[in-house]
PDB file of C-alpha atoms in Angstrom:
ATOM      1  CA  UNK A  29     -10.524   6.397   0.826  1.00  0.00           C
ATOM      2  CA  UNK A  30     -13.747   4.699   1.900  1.00  0.00           C
ATOM      3  CA  UNK A  31     -13.422   1.685   4.152  1.00  0.00           C
ATOM      4  CA  UNK A  32     -14.842  -0.674   1.535  1.00  0.00           C
ATOM      5  CA  UNK A  33     -12.187   0.385  -0.937  1.00  0.00           C
ATOM      6  CA  UNK A  34      -9.100  -1.033   0.694  1.00  0.00           C
ATOM      7  CA  UNK A  35      -6.593  -0.565  -2.121  1.00  0.00           C
ATOM      8  CA  UNK A  36      -3.575  -1.769  -0.211  1.00  0.00           C
ATOM      9  CA  UNK A  37      -2.396  -2.999   3.132  1.00  0.00           C
ATOM     10  CA  UNK A  38      -1.005  -0.537   5.550  1.00  0.00           C
ATOM     11  CA  UNK A  39       2.349  -2.264   5.239  1.00  0.00           C
ATOM     12  CA  UNK A  40       2.758  -0.884   1.748  1.00  0.00           C
ATOM     13  CA  UNK A  41       1.844   2.574   2.972  1.00  0.00           C
ATOM     14  CA  UNK A  42       4.481   2.303   5.652  1.00  0.00           C
ATOM     15  CA  UNK A  43       7.031   0.942   3.187  1.00  0.00           C
ATOM     16  CA  UNK A  44       6.379   3.848   0.843  1.00  0.00           C
ATOM     17  CA  UNK A  45       6.487   6.261   3.764  1.00  0.00           C
ATOM     18  CA  UNK A  46      10.126   7.225   3.517  1.00  0.00           C
ATOM     19  CA  UNK A  47      12.213   5.910   0.665  1.00  0.00           C
ATOM     20  CA  UNK A  48      15.925   6.409   0.564  1.00  0.00           C
ATOM     21  CA  UNK A  49      15.594   8.486  -2.577  1.00  0.00           C
ATOM     22  CA  UNK A  50      12.863  10.836  -1.393  1.00  0.00           C
ATOM     23  CA  UNK A  51      13.926  11.595   2.163  1.00  0.00           C
ATOM     24  CA  UNK A  52      15.716  14.741   1.083  1.00  0.00           C
ATOM     25  CA  UNK A  53      12.356  16.478   1.171  1.00  0.00           C
ATOM     26  CA  UNK A  54      11.348  16.258   4.821  1.00  0.00           C
ATOM     27  CA  UNK A  55       7.988  17.857   4.082  1.00  0.00           C
ATOM     28  CA  UNK A  56       7.276  15.070   1.621  1.00  0.00           C
ATOM     29  CA  UNK A  57       8.222  12.379   4.125  1.00  0.00           C
ATOM     30  CA  UNK A  58       5.972  13.935   6.739  1.00  0.00           C
ATOM     31  CA  UNK A  59       3.071  14.265   4.300  1.00  0.00           C
ATOM     32  CA  UNK A  60       3.446  10.611   3.349  1.00  0.00           C
ATOM     33  CA  UNK A  61       3.551   9.586   6.999  1.00  0.00           C
ATOM     34  CA  UNK A  62       0.373  11.497   7.744  1.00  0.00           C
ATOM     35  CA  UNK A  63      -1.325   9.650   4.880  1.00  0.00           C
ATOM     36  CA  UNK A  64       0.037   6.223   5.842  1.00  0.00           C
ATOM     37  CA  UNK A  65      -0.889   6.465   9.505  1.00  0.00           C
ATOM     38  CA  UNK A  66      -4.681   6.514   9.062  1.00  0.00           C
ATOM     39  CA  UNK A  67      -4.434   3.427   6.885  1.00  0.00           C
ATOM     40  CA  UNK A  68      -2.586   1.649   9.685  1.00  0.00           C
ATOM     41  CA  UNK A  69      -4.786   2.738  12.518  1.00  0.00           C
ATOM     42  CA  UNK A  70      -8.175   3.140  10.857  1.00  0.00           C
ATOM     43  CA  UNK A  71      -9.591  -0.343  11.059  1.00  0.00           C
ATOM     44  CA  UNK A  72      -7.315  -2.983  12.505  1.00  0.00           C
ATOM     45  CA  UNK A  73     -10.246  -4.782  14.149  1.00  0.00           C
ATOM     46  CA  UNK A  74     -12.805  -4.210  11.384  1.00  0.00           C
ATOM     47  CA  UNK A  75     -10.808  -5.198   8.319  1.00  0.00           C
ATOM     48  CA  UNK A  76     -11.141  -8.860   7.461  1.00  0.00           C
ATOM     49  CA  UNK A  77      -7.908 -10.828   7.647  1.00  0.00           C
ATOM     50  CA  UNK A  78      -5.937 -10.999   4.430  1.00  0.00           C
ATOM     51  CA  UNK A  79      -6.543 -14.136   2.424  1.00  0.00           C
ATOM     52  CA  UNK A  80      -3.048 -14.843   1.146  1.00  0.00           C
ATOM     53  CA  UNK A  81      -2.837 -16.356  -2.322  1.00  0.00           C
ATOM     54  CA  UNK A  82      -0.104 -17.396  -4.713  1.00  0.00           C
ATOM     55  CA  UNK A  83       0.071 -14.558  -7.222  1.00  0.00           C
ATOM     56  CA  UNK A  84       0.415 -15.023 -10.978  1.00  0.00           C
ATOM     57  CA  UNK A  85       1.840 -12.852 -13.740  1.00  0.00           C
ATOM     58  CA  UNK A  86      -1.673 -12.558 -15.151  1.00  0.00           C
ATOM     59  CA  UNK A  87      -3.035 -11.171 -11.864  1.00  0.00           C
ATOM     60  CA  UNK A  88      -0.261  -8.602 -11.517  1.00  0.00           C
ATOM     61  CA  UNK A  89      -0.638  -7.525 -15.130  1.00  0.00           C
ATOM     62  CA  UNK A  90      -4.405  -7.259 -14.538  1.00  0.00           C
ATOM     63  CA  UNK A  91      -3.844  -4.983 -11.536  1.00  0.00           C
ATOM     64  CA  UNK A  92      -1.452  -2.813 -13.525  1.00  0.00           C
ATOM     65  CA  UNK A  93      -3.910  -2.573 -16.413  1.00  0.00           C
ATOM     66  CA  UNK A  94      -6.900  -1.843 -14.153  1.00  0.00           C
ATOM     67  CA  UNK A  95      -5.285   0.720 -11.868  1.00  0.00           C
ATOM     68  CA  UNK A  96      -5.907   3.830 -13.958  1.00  0.00           C
ATOM     69  CA  UNK A  97      -9.569   2.918 -14.458  1.00  0.00           C
ATOM     70  CA  UNK A  98      -9.942   2.190 -10.734  1.00  0.00           C
ATOM     71  CA  UNK A  99      -8.334   5.520  -9.855  1.00  0.00           C
ATOM     72  CA  UNK A 100     -10.790   7.402 -12.063  1.00  0.00           C
ATOM     73  CA  UNK A 101     -13.656   5.957 -10.009  1.00  0.00           C
ATOM     74  CA  UNK A 102     -12.126   6.119  -6.542  1.00  0.00           C
ATOM     75  CA  UNK A 103     -10.692   9.637  -6.842  1.00  0.00           C
ATOM     76  CA  UNK A 104     -14.228  11.015  -7.057  1.00  0.00           C
ATOM     77  CA  UNK A 105     -15.345   9.396  -3.808  1.00  0.00           C
ATOM     78  CA  UNK A 106     -15.580  11.482  -0.654  1.00  0.00           C
ATOM     79  CA  UNK A 107     -13.264  10.464   2.200  1.00  0.00           C
ATOM     80  CA  UNK A 108     -14.556   8.109   4.903  1.00  0.00           C
ATOM     81  CA  UNK A 109     -17.850   7.223   3.244  1.00  0.00           C
ATOM     82  CA  UNK A 110     -18.968   3.877   1.922  1.00  0.00           C
ATOM     83  CA  UNK A 111     -19.588   3.827  -1.830  1.00  0.00           C
ATOM     84  CA  UNK A 112     -23.102   3.385  -3.097  1.00  0.00           C
ATOM     85  CA  UNK A 113     -24.198   0.417  -5.190  1.00  0.00           C
ATOM     86  CA  UNK A 114     -23.593   2.304  -8.447  1.00  0.00           C
ATOM     87  CA  UNK A 115     -19.928   2.832  -7.551  1.00  0.00           C
ATOM     88  CA  UNK A 116     -19.554  -0.776  -6.423  1.00  0.00           C
ATOM     89  CA  UNK A 117     -20.993  -1.897  -9.746  1.00  0.00           C
ATOM     90  CA  UNK A 118     -18.508   0.329 -11.606  1.00  0.00           C
ATOM     91  CA  UNK A 119     -15.600  -1.099  -9.636  1.00  0.00           C
ATOM     92  CA  UNK A 120     -16.817  -4.644 -10.268  1.00  0.00           C
ATOM     93  CA  UNK A 121     -17.104  -3.825 -13.964  1.00  0.00           C
ATOM     94  CA  UNK A 122     -13.529  -2.554 -14.176  1.00  0.00           C
ATOM     95  CA  UNK A 123     -12.266  -5.574 -12.235  1.00  0.00           C
ATOM     96  CA  UNK A 124     -14.112  -7.988 -14.534  1.00  0.00           C
ATOM     97  CA  UNK A 125     -12.816  -6.171 -17.621  1.00  0.00           C
ATOM     98  CA  UNK A 126      -9.281  -6.844 -16.428  1.00  0.00           C
ATOM     99  CA  UNK A 127      -9.719 -10.544 -15.658  1.00  0.00           C
ATOM    100  CA  UNK A 128     -10.917 -10.563 -12.057  1.00  0.00           C
ATOM    101  CA  UNK A 129     -14.076 -12.251 -10.779  1.00  0.00           C
ATOM    102  CA  UNK A 130     -15.100  -9.109  -8.858  1.00  0.00           C
ATOM    103  CA  UNK A 131     -13.754  -6.014  -7.170  1.00  0.00           C
ATOM    104  CA  UNK A 132     -13.231  -8.100  -4.018  1.00  0.00           C
ATOM    105  CA  UNK A 133     -11.044 -10.494  -6.030  1.00  0.00           C
ATOM    106  CA  UNK A 134      -9.090  -7.537  -7.443  1.00  0.00           C
ATOM    107  CA  UNK A 135      -8.689  -6.042  -3.944  1.00  0.00           C
ATOM    108  CA  UNK A 136      -7.401  -9.319  -2.547  1.00  0.00           C
ATOM    109  CA  UNK A 137      -4.741  -9.478  -5.279  1.00  0.00           C
ATOM    110  CA  UNK A 138      -3.744  -5.846  -4.585  1.00  0.00           C
ATOM    111  CA  UNK A 139      -3.561  -6.607  -0.864  1.00  0.00           C
ATOM    112  CA  UNK A 140      -1.292  -9.598  -1.508  1.00  0.00           C
ATOM    113  CA  UNK A 141       0.936  -7.493  -3.755  1.00  0.00           C
ATOM    114  CA  UNK A 142       1.024  -4.742  -1.136  1.00  0.00           C
ATOM    115  CA  UNK A 143       1.940  -7.187   1.610  1.00  0.00           C
ATOM    116  CA  UNK A 144       5.036  -8.153  -0.356  1.00  0.00           C
ATOM    117  CA  UNK A 145       5.861  -4.573  -1.408  1.00  0.00           C
ATOM    118  CA  UNK A 146       5.823  -3.579   2.255  1.00  0.00           C
ATOM    119  CA  UNK A 147       8.927  -5.681   2.768  1.00  0.00           C
ATOM    120  CA  UNK A 148      10.940  -4.314  -0.145  1.00  0.00           C
ATOM    121  CA  UNK A 149      13.820  -1.948   0.462  1.00  0.00           C
ATOM    122  CA  UNK A 150      12.849   0.780  -2.039  1.00  0.00           C
ATOM    123  CA  UNK A 151      16.449   1.809  -2.722  1.00  0.00           C
ATOM    124  CA  UNK A 152      17.890  -1.669  -3.250  1.00  0.00           C
ATOM    125  CA  UNK A 153      14.650  -3.088  -4.685  1.00  0.00           C
ATOM    126  CA  UNK A 154      15.240  -6.234  -2.654  1.00  0.00           C
ATOM    127  CA  UNK A 155      12.927  -7.977  -0.231  1.00  0.00           C
ATOM    128  CA  UNK A 156      14.170  -7.532   3.343  1.00  0.00           C
ATOM    129  CA  UNK A 157      10.902  -7.794   5.293  1.00  0.00           C
ATOM    130  CA  UNK A 158       8.565  -5.106   6.572  1.00  0.00           C
ATOM    131  CA  UNK A 159      10.262  -4.842   9.967  1.00  0.00           C
ATOM    132  CA  UNK A 160      13.663  -4.143   8.385  1.00  0.00           C
ATOM    133  CA  UNK A 161      12.109  -1.522   6.080  1.00  0.00           C
ATOM    134  CA  UNK A 162      10.447   0.256   9.001  1.00  0.00           C
ATOM    135  CA  UNK A 163      13.644   0.179  11.075  1.00  0.00           C
ATOM    136  CA  UNK A 164      15.580   1.677   8.152  1.00  0.00           C
ATOM    137  CA  UNK A 165      12.951   4.401   7.836  1.00  0.00           C
ATOM    138  CA  UNK A 166      13.240   5.168  11.544  1.00  0.00           C
ATOM    139  CA  UNK A 167      17.005   5.567  11.156  1.00  0.00           C
ATOM    140  CA  UNK A 168      16.518   7.848   8.142  1.00  0.00           C
ATOM    141  CA  UNK A 169      14.022  10.068   9.950  1.00  0.00           C
ATOM    142  CA  UNK A 170      16.225  10.237  13.050  1.00  0.00           C
ATOM    143  CA  UNK A 171      19.174  11.321  10.866  1.00  0.00           C
ATOM    144  CA  UNK A 172      17.159  13.990   9.022  1.00  0.00           C
ATOM    145  CA  UNK A 173      18.434  17.382  10.215  1.00  0.00           C
ATOM    146  CA  UNK A 174      15.934  19.375   8.117  1.00  0.00           C
ATOM    147  CA  UNK A 175      12.699  17.917   9.493  1.00  0.00           C
ATOM    148  CA  UNK A 176      11.079  20.046  12.213  1.00  0.00           C
ATOM    149  CA  UNK A 177      11.202  18.382  15.653  1.00  0.00           C
ATOM    150  CA  UNK A 178       7.414  18.193  15.969  1.00  0.00           C
ATOM    151  CA  UNK A 179       7.062  16.544  12.552  1.00  0.00           C
ATOM    152  CA  UNK A 180       9.937  14.174  13.293  1.00  0.00           C
ATOM    153  CA  UNK A 181       8.307  13.088  16.567  1.00  0.00           C
ATOM    154  CA  UNK A 182       4.993  12.391  14.820  1.00  0.00           C
ATOM    155  CA  UNK A 183       6.643  10.377  12.047  1.00  0.00           C
ATOM    156  CA  UNK A 184       8.757   8.413  14.518  1.00  0.00           C
ATOM    157  CA  UNK A 185       5.702   7.686  16.677  1.00  0.00           C
ATOM    158  CA  UNK A 186       3.839   6.374  13.629  1.00  0.00           C
ATOM    159  CA  UNK A 187       6.772   4.237  12.515  1.00  0.00           C
ATOM    160  CA  UNK A 188       7.258   2.819  16.018  1.00  0.00           C
ATOM    161  CA  UNK A 189       3.532   2.024  16.172  1.00  0.00           C
ATOM    162  CA  UNK A 190       3.904   0.214  12.843  1.00  0.00           C
ATOM    163  CA  UNK A 191       6.654  -1.925  14.401  1.00  0.00           C
ATOM    164  CA  UNK A 192       4.279  -2.906  17.201  1.00  0.00           C
ATOM    165  CA  UNK A 193       1.595  -4.110  14.754  1.00  0.00           C
ATOM    166  CA  UNK A 194       3.538  -5.979  12.094  1.00  0.00           C
ATOM    167  CA  UNK A 195       2.027  -7.138   8.834  1.00  0.00           C
ATOM    168  CA  UNK A 196       1.541 -10.886   8.521  1.00  0.00           C
ATOM    169  CA  UNK A 197       4.425 -12.921   7.154  1.00  0.00           C
ATOM    170  CA  UNK A 198       4.324 -13.628   3.420  1.00  0.00           C
ATOM    171  CA  UNK A 199       3.066 -17.217   3.197  1.00  0.00           C
ATOM    172  CA  UNK A 200       3.649 -17.673  -0.535  1.00  0.00           C
ATOM    173  CA  UNK A 201       7.385 -17.067  -0.920  1.00  0.00           C
ATOM    174  CA  UNK A 202       7.084 -17.210  -4.724  1.00  0.00           C
ATOM    175  CA  UNK A 203       5.156 -13.932  -4.512  1.00  0.00           C
ATOM    176  CA  UNK A 204       8.360 -12.159  -3.472  1.00  0.00           C
ATOM    177  CA  UNK A 205      10.166 -12.947  -6.734  1.00  0.00           C
ATOM    178  CA  UNK A 206       7.065 -12.219  -8.788  1.00  0.00           C
ATOM    179  CA  UNK A 207       6.451  -8.831  -7.179  1.00  0.00           C
ATOM    180  CA  UNK A 208      10.166  -8.063  -7.504  1.00  0.00           C
ATOM    181  CA  UNK A 209       9.895  -8.694 -11.233  1.00  0.00           C
ATOM    182  CA  UNK A 210       7.225  -5.963 -11.501  1.00  0.00           C
ATOM    183  CA  UNK A 211       8.531  -3.766  -8.660  1.00  0.00           C
ATOM    184  CA  UNK A 212       8.951  -0.467 -10.529  1.00  0.00           C
ATOM    185  CA  UNK A 213       5.629  -0.748 -12.347  1.00  0.00           C
ATOM    186  CA  UNK A 214       3.771  -1.692  -9.153  1.00  0.00           C
ATOM    187  CA  UNK A 215       5.239   1.158  -7.133  1.00  0.00           C
ATOM    188  CA  UNK A 216       4.337   3.591  -9.921  1.00  0.00           C
ATOM    189  CA  UNK A 217       0.782   2.256 -10.160  1.00  0.00           C
ATOM    190  CA  UNK A 218      -0.048   1.560  -6.523  1.00  0.00           C
ATOM    191  CA  UNK A 219       2.186   4.123  -4.864  1.00  0.00           C
ATOM    192  CA  UNK A 220      -0.214   6.944  -5.787  1.00  0.00           C
ATOM    193  CA  UNK A 221      -2.886   5.320  -3.611  1.00  0.00           C
ATOM    194  CA  UNK A 222      -0.729   5.934  -0.602  1.00  0.00           C
ATOM    195  CA  UNK A 223       0.117   9.591  -1.174  1.00  0.00           C
TER     196      UNK A 223
END
C-alpha cells in the first residue's frame, strides 16, 4: 500500500499476525507475518506520530461504512507508489461522504482504532496490551510443529522486532471499551488491509 495511504498502525498488523483460531494453518500465519513486517519496518522515522484522539461511536461507524468504498480505490493502486491527486481526491470524497473532514481525518481515526486493536487478544476479545499479544503469538509460533523451521525463524524474528519497537500506550482509555464494542466488525473490515 502506498506510503500516503496508511490504513492502520503496524500494531494492528502484528496483532492480526497470528490469532489463536488461525494458527492451525502455518502457511497462513507465515503469509500474514510477511505482510505485517513491511508495515512495521517500512517507515518508522518517516511516518508522523499518531495523534491520539478520543473515539466516538459515530467515527467508528463511519469507518465501518467507508471501508468498502476505500478498499475499491486502494486495491487498484500499485504497491509502494504515492497516489496521484485524482486518487487523493477520491479518497477525500469517500471520507467526506462518511462524515470525516478529509481522508487524513479518516486515517487518523483508523490509526487510533488500530492502536487499540493491536492490544486485543483475538481469541478472548479482551484488551491485554500489544506486548502481551505479541508474547502470546511468539509462544504460539514456537509451539507450532507444522511450520517449517526457516519460516518459523522469520516469523519469530519479526515478532521479536515488534517487541523492541512497541506501539505507543493508548492515551484515551475509553477507546478500549468502544473498540471492544465493535471488535468483530472492525476486525472483519480492517483485517483485510493487513492480509
